[in-house]
GROMACS .gro file of C-alpha atoms in nm:
model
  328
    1UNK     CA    1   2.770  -1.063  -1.179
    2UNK     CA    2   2.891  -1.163  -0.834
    3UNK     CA    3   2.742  -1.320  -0.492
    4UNK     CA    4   2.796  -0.972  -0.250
    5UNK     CA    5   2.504  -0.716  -0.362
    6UNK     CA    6   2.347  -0.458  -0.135
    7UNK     CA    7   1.995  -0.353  -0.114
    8UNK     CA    8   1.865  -0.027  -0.008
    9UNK     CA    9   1.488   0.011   0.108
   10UNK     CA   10   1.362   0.365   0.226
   11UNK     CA   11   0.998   0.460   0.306
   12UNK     CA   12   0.893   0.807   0.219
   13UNK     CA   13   0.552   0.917   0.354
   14UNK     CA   14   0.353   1.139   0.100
   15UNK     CA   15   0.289   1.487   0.253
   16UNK     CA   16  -0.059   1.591   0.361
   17UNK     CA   17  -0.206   1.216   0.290
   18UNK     CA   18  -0.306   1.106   0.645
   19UNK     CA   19  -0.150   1.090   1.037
   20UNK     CA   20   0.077   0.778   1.016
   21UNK     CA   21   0.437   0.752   1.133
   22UNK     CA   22   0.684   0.580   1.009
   23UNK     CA   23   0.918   0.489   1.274
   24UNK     CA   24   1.166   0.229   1.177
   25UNK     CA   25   1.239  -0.076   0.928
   26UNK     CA   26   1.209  -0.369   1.116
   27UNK     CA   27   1.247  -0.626   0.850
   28UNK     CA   28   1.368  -0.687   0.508
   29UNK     CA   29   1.348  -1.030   0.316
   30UNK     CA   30   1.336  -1.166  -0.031
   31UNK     CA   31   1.226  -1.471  -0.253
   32UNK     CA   32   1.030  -1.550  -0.514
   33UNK     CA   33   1.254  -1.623  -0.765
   34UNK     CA   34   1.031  -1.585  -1.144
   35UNK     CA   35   1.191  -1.592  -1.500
   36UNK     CA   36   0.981  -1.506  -1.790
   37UNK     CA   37   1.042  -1.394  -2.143
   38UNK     CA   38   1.001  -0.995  -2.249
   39UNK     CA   39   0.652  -1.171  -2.414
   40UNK     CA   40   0.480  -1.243  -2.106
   41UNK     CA   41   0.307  -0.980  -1.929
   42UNK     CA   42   0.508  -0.805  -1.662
   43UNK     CA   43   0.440  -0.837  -1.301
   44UNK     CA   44   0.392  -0.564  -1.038
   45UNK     CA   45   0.352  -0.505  -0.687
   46UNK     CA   46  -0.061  -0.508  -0.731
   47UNK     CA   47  -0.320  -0.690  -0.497
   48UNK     CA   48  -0.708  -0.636  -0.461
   49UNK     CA   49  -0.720  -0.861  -0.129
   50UNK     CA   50  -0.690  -0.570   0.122
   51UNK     CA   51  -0.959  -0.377  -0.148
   52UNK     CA   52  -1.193  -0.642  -0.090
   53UNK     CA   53  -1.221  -0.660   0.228
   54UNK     CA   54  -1.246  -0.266   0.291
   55UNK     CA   55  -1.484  -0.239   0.069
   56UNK     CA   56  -1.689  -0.490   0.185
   57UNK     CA   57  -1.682  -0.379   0.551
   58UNK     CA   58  -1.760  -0.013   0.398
   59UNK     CA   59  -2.028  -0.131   0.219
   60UNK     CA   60  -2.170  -0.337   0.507
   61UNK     CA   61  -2.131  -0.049   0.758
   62UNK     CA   62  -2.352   0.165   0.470
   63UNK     CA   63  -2.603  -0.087   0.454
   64UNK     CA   64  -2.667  -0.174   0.811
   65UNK     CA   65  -2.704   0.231   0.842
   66UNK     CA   66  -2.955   0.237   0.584
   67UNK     CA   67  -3.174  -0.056   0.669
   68UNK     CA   68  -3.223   0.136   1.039
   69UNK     CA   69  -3.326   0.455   0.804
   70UNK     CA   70  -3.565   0.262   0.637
   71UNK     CA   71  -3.696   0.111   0.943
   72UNK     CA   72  -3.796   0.483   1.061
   73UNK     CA   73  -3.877   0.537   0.731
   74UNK     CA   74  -4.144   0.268   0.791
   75UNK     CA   75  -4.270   0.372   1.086
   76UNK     CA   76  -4.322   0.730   0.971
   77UNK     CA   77  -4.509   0.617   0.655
   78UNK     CA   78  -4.744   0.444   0.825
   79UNK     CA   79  -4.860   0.694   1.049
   80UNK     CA   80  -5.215   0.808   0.893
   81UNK     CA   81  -5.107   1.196   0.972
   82UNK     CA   82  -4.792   1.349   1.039
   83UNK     CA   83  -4.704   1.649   1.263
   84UNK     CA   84  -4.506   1.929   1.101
   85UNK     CA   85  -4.174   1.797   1.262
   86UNK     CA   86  -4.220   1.468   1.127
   87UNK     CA   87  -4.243   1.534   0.794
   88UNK     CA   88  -3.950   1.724   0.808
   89UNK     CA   89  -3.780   1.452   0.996
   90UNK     CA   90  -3.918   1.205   0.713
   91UNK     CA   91  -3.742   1.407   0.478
   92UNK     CA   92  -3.416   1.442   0.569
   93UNK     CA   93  -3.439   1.062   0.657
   94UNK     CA   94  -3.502   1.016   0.292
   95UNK     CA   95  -3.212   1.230   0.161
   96UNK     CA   96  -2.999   1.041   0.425
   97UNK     CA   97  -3.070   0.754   0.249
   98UNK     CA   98  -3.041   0.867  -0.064
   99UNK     CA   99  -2.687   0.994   0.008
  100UNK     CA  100  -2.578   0.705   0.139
  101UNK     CA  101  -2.662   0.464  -0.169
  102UNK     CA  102  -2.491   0.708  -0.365
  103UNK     CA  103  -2.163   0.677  -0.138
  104UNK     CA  104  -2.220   0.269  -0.143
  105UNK     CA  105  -2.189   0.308  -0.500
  106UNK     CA  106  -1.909   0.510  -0.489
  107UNK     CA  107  -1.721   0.280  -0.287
  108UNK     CA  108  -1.791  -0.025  -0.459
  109UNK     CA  109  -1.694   0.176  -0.825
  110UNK     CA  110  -1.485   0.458  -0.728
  111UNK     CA  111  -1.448   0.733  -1.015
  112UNK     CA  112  -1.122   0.841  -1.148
  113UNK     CA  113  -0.952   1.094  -0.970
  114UNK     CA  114  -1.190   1.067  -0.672
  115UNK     CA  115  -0.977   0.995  -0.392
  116UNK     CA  116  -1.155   0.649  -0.273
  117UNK     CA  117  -0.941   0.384  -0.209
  118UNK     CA  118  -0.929   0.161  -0.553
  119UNK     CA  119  -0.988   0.478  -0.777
  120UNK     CA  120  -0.802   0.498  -1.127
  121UNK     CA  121  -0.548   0.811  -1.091
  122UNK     CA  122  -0.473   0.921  -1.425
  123UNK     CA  123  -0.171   1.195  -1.297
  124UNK     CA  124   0.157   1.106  -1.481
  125UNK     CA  125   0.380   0.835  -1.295
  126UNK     CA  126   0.679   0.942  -1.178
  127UNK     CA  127   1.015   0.773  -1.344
  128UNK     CA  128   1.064   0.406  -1.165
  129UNK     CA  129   0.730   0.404  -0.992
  130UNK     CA  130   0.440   0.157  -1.070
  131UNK     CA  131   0.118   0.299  -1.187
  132UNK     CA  132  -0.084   0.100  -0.975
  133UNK     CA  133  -0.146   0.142  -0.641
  134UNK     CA  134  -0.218  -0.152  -0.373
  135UNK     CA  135  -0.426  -0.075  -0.046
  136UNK     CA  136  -0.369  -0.197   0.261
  137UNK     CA  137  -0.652  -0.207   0.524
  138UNK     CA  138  -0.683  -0.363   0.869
  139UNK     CA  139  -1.008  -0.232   1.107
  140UNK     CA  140  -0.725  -0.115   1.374
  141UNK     CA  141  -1.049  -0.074   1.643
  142UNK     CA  142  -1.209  -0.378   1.613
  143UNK     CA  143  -0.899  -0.561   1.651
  144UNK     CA  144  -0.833  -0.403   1.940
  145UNK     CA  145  -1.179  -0.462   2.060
  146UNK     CA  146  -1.099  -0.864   2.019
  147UNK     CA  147  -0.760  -0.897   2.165
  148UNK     CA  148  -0.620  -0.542   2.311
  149UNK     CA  149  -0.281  -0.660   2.413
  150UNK     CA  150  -0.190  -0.860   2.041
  151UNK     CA  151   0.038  -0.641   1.831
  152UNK     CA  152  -0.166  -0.567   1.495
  153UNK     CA  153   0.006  -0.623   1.181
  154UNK     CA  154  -0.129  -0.459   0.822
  155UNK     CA  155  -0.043  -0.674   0.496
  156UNK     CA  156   0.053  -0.996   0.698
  157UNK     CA  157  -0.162  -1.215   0.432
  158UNK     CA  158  -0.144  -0.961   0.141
  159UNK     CA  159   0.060  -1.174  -0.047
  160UNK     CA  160   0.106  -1.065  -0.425
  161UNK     CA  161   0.023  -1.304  -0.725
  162UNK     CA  162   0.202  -1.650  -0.715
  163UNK     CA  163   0.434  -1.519  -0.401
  164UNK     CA  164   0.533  -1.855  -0.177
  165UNK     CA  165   0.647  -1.722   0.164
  166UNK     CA  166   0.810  -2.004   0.222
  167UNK     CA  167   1.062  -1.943  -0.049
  168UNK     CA  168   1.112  -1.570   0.138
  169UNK     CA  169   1.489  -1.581   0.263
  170UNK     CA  170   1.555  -1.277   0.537
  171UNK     CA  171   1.822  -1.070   0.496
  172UNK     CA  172   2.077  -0.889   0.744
  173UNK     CA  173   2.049  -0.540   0.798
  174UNK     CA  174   2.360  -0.390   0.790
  175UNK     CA  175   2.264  -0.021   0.801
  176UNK     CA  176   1.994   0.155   0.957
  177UNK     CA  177   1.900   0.476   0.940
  178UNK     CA  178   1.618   0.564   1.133
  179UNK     CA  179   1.565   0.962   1.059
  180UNK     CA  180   1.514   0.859   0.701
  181UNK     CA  181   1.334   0.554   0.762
  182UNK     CA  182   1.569   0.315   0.496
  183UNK     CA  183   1.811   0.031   0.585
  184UNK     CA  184   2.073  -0.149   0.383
  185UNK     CA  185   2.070  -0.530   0.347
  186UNK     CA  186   2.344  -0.747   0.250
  187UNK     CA  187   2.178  -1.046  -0.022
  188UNK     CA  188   2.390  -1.332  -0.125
  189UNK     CA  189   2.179  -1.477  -0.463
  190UNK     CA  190   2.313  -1.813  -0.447
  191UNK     CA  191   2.160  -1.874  -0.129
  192UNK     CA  192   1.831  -1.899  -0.334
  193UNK     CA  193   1.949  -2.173  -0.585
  194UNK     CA  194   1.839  -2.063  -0.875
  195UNK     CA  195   2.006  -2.087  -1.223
  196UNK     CA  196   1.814  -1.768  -1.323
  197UNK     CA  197   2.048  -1.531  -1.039
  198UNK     CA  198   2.389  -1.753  -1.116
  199UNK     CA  199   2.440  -1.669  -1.486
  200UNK     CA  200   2.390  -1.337  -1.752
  201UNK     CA  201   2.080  -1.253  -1.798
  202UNK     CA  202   1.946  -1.282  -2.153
  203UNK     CA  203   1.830  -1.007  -2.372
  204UNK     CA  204   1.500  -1.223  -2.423
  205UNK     CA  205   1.480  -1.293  -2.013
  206UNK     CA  206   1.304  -1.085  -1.773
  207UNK     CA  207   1.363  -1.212  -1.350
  208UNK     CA  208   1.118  -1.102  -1.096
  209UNK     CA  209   1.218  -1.124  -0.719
  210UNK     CA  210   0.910  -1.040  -0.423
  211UNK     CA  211   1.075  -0.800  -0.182
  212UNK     CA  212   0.910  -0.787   0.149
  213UNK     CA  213   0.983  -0.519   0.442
  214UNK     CA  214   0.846  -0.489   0.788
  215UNK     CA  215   0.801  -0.130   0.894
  216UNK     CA  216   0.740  -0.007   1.237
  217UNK     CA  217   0.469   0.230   1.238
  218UNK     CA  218   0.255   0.507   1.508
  219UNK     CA  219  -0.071   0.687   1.536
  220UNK     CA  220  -0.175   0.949   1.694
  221UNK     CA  221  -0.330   0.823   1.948
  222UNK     CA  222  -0.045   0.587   2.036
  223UNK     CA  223  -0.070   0.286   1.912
  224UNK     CA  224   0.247   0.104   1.710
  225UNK     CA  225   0.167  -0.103   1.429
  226UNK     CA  226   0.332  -0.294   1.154
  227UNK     CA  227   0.295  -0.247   0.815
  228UNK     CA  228   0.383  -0.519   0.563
  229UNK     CA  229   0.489  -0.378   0.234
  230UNK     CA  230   0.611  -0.611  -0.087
  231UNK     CA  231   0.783  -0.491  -0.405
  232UNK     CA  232   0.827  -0.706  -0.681
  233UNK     CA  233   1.154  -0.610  -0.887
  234UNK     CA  234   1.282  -0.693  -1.210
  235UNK     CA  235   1.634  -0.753  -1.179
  236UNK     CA  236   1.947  -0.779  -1.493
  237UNK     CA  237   2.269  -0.975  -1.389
  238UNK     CA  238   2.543  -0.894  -1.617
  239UNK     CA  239   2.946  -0.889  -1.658
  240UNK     CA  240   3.117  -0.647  -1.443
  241UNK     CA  241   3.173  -0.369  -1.670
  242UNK     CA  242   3.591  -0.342  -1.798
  243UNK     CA  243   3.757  -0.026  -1.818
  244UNK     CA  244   3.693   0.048  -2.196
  245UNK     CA  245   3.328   0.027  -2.113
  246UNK     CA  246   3.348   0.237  -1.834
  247UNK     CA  247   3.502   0.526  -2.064
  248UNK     CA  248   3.180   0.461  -2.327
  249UNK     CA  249   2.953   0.539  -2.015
  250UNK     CA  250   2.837   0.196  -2.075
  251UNK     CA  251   2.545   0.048  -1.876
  252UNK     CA  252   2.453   0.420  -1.780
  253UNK     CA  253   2.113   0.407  -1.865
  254UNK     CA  254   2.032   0.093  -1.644
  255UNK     CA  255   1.760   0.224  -1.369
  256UNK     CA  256   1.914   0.167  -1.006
  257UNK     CA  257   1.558   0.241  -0.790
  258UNK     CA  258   1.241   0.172  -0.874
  259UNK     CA  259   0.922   0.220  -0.617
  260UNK     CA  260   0.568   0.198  -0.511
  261UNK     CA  261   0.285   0.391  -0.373
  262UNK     CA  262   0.090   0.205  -0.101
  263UNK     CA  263  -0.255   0.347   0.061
  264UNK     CA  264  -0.296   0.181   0.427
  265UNK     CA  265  -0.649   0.261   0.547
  266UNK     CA  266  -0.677   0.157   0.923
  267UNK     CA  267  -1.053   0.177   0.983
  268UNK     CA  268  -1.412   0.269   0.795
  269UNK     CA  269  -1.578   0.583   0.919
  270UNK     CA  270  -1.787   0.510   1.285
  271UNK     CA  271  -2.135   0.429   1.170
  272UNK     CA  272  -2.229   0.261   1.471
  273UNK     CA  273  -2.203   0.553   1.645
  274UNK     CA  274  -2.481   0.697   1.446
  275UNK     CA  275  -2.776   0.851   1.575
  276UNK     CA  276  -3.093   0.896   1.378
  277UNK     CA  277  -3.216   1.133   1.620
  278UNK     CA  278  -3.014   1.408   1.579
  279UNK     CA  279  -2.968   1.351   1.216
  280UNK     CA  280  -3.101   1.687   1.140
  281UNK     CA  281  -2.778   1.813   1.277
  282UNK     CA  282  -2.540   1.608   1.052
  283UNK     CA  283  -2.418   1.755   0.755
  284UNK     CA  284  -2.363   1.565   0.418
  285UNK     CA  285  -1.935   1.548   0.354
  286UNK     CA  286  -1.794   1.449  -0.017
  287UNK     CA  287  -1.694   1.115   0.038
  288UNK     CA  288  -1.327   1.155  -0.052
  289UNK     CA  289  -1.315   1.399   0.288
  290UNK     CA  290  -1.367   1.118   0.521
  291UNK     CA  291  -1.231   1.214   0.841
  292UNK     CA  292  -1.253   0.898   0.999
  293UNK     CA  293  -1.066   0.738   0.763
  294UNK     CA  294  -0.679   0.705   0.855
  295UNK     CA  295  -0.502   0.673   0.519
  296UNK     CA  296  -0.171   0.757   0.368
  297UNK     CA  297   0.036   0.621   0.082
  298UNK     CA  298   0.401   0.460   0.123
  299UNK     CA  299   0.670   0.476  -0.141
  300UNK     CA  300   0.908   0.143  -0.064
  301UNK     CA  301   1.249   0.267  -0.298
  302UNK     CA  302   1.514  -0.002  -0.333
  303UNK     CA  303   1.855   0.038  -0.509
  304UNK     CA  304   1.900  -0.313  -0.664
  305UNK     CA  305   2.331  -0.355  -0.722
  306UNK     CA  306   2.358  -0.637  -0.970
  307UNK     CA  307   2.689  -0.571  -1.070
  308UNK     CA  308   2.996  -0.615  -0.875
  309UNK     CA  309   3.201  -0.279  -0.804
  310UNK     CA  310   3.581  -0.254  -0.667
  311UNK     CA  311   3.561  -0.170  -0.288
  312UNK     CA  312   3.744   0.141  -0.286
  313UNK     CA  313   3.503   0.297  -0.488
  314UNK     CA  314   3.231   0.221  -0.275
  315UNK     CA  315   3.035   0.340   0.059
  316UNK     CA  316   2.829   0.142   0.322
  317UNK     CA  317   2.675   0.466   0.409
  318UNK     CA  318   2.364   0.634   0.330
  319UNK     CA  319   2.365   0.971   0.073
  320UNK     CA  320   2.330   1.297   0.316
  321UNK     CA  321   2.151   1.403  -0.018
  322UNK     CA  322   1.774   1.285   0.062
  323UNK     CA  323   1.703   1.215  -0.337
  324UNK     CA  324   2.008   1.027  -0.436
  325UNK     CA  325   2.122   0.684  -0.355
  326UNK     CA  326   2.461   0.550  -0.322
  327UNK     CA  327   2.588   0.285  -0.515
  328UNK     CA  328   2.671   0.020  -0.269
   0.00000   0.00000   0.00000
């Protein structure tokens, strides 16, 4: 219990999962005040908005591909004889085509495991991460094709389930650490007026607050970007803990992080590129090697202080230990 609570955020790129830089937190807010009881179905950081549209500009790139397949397809068919080159050429048009209905369907229902952006992963979860994992997805060239000199943000509009930006309060950084990519922000609770941050939590009571951070991002060739990434938390507010609970270890086993994986995809491979002409010297890829495709996953980690610690015993400054945060 108490107004004064830090909160750390830290991005962590996953290694070998695409050629994205993460440069700096820019921004860090929070709102969104929900109370439930331990009946109701927990919330998460999920949305299918960005997943939507990808695959539906996937798909469309696919299909627009295909129909100029067919069309040759056409023409070829209704030649009365074909030369020796064209029927080869009519055949590898027709495995072309074949292939890529089998990647449409791929994309639109991704198999376990597979590596396409919406797939189920069934590897364990680590401790404190969500089992789900969100894509973001902006086409990076074609909005750069419309308006080359506006500054392209990813996630702007992802907004999760039931989040009101307008109830988003932004918080002052009060430590940045830019090597690491994480910040500290100070959060005052009462600023959001809610009953449900201002008294104990019940056993029966479960509080959800949206946590929102900017993070300046690079590619290779580059270009900066922002990404947009939201964590929804499930806070406790309870009594500062007395001295004889302190020597039980009380409260030990309350989790101080919790995280998220994020994909950001920031284009579909470059169909309109493609050449049916010199298709015989393309060769069919598994669609989980795209190379086109500019992906990689984010873990947002936040270190949520609920209860109210003496001073002495605390430190504004960020762990030298990478894996360990400090209580603030």
């Amino acid at each position: 219990q108490g107004l004064s609570r830090r909160i750390l955020v830290r991005v962590l790129p996953v290694g070998a999962s695409g050629n994205i830089a993460c440069k700096n937190i820019s921004s860090i807010t929070i709102g969104n005040v929900n109370s439930q009881t331990r009946h109701q179905p927990a919330l998460d950081s999920y949305q299918n908005e960005d997943l939507l549209k990808l695959r539906c500009a996937w798909s469309e790139a696919l299909e627009s591909v295909q129909n100029r397949i067919g069309e040759k397809l056409h023409r070829l068919t209704e030649k009365d004889t074909l030369s020796d080159s064209e029927e080869e050429e009519r055949g590898k048009l027709l495995e072309e085509w074949i292939r890529l209905l089998r990647e449409r369907d791929a994309v639109l229902l991704p198999k376990e495991n597979s590596g396409v952006p919406g797939a189920r992963d069934s590897r364990p979860v680590p401790q404190g991460m969500e089992a789900r994992i969100p894509t973001l997805f902006a086409d990076v060239n074609d909005q750069l094709r419309q308006n080359p000199k506006h500054r392209i943000v990813i996630g702007e509009g992802s907004n999760l389930s039931g989040q009101d930006p307008s109830s988003m309060i932004r918080l002052t950084t009060v430590k940045h650490d830019q090597h690491r990519v994480c910040a500290i922000a100070a959060w005052d609770s009462s600023t959001h007026e809610t009953e449900s941050l201002n008294c104990v939590t019940e056993p029966e009571q479960r509080v959800y607050l949206t946590l929102q951070v900017g993070v300046d991002v690079s590619l290779p060739y580059g270009m900066e970007l922002e990404l947009v990434l939201r964590k929804r938390v499930c806070v406790r507010i309870y009594k500062k803990k007395s001295l004889r609970d302190s020597m039980r270890g009380f409260m030990q086993d309350i989790p101080k992080r919790c995280g998220v994986m994020y994909e950001v995809v920031t284009g579909i491979p470059l169909f309109s590129n493609y050449n049916l002409d010199t298709l015989h010297k393309r060769t069919s890829t598994p669609i989980k090697e795209e190379e086109e495709e500019d992906s990689k996953e984010e873990t947002l980690q936040t270190n949520n202080a609920m209860s109210s610690s003496d001073n002495s015993q605390q430190s504004n400054g960020l762990s030298d230990n990478d894996d360990s945060i400090d209580p603030l």
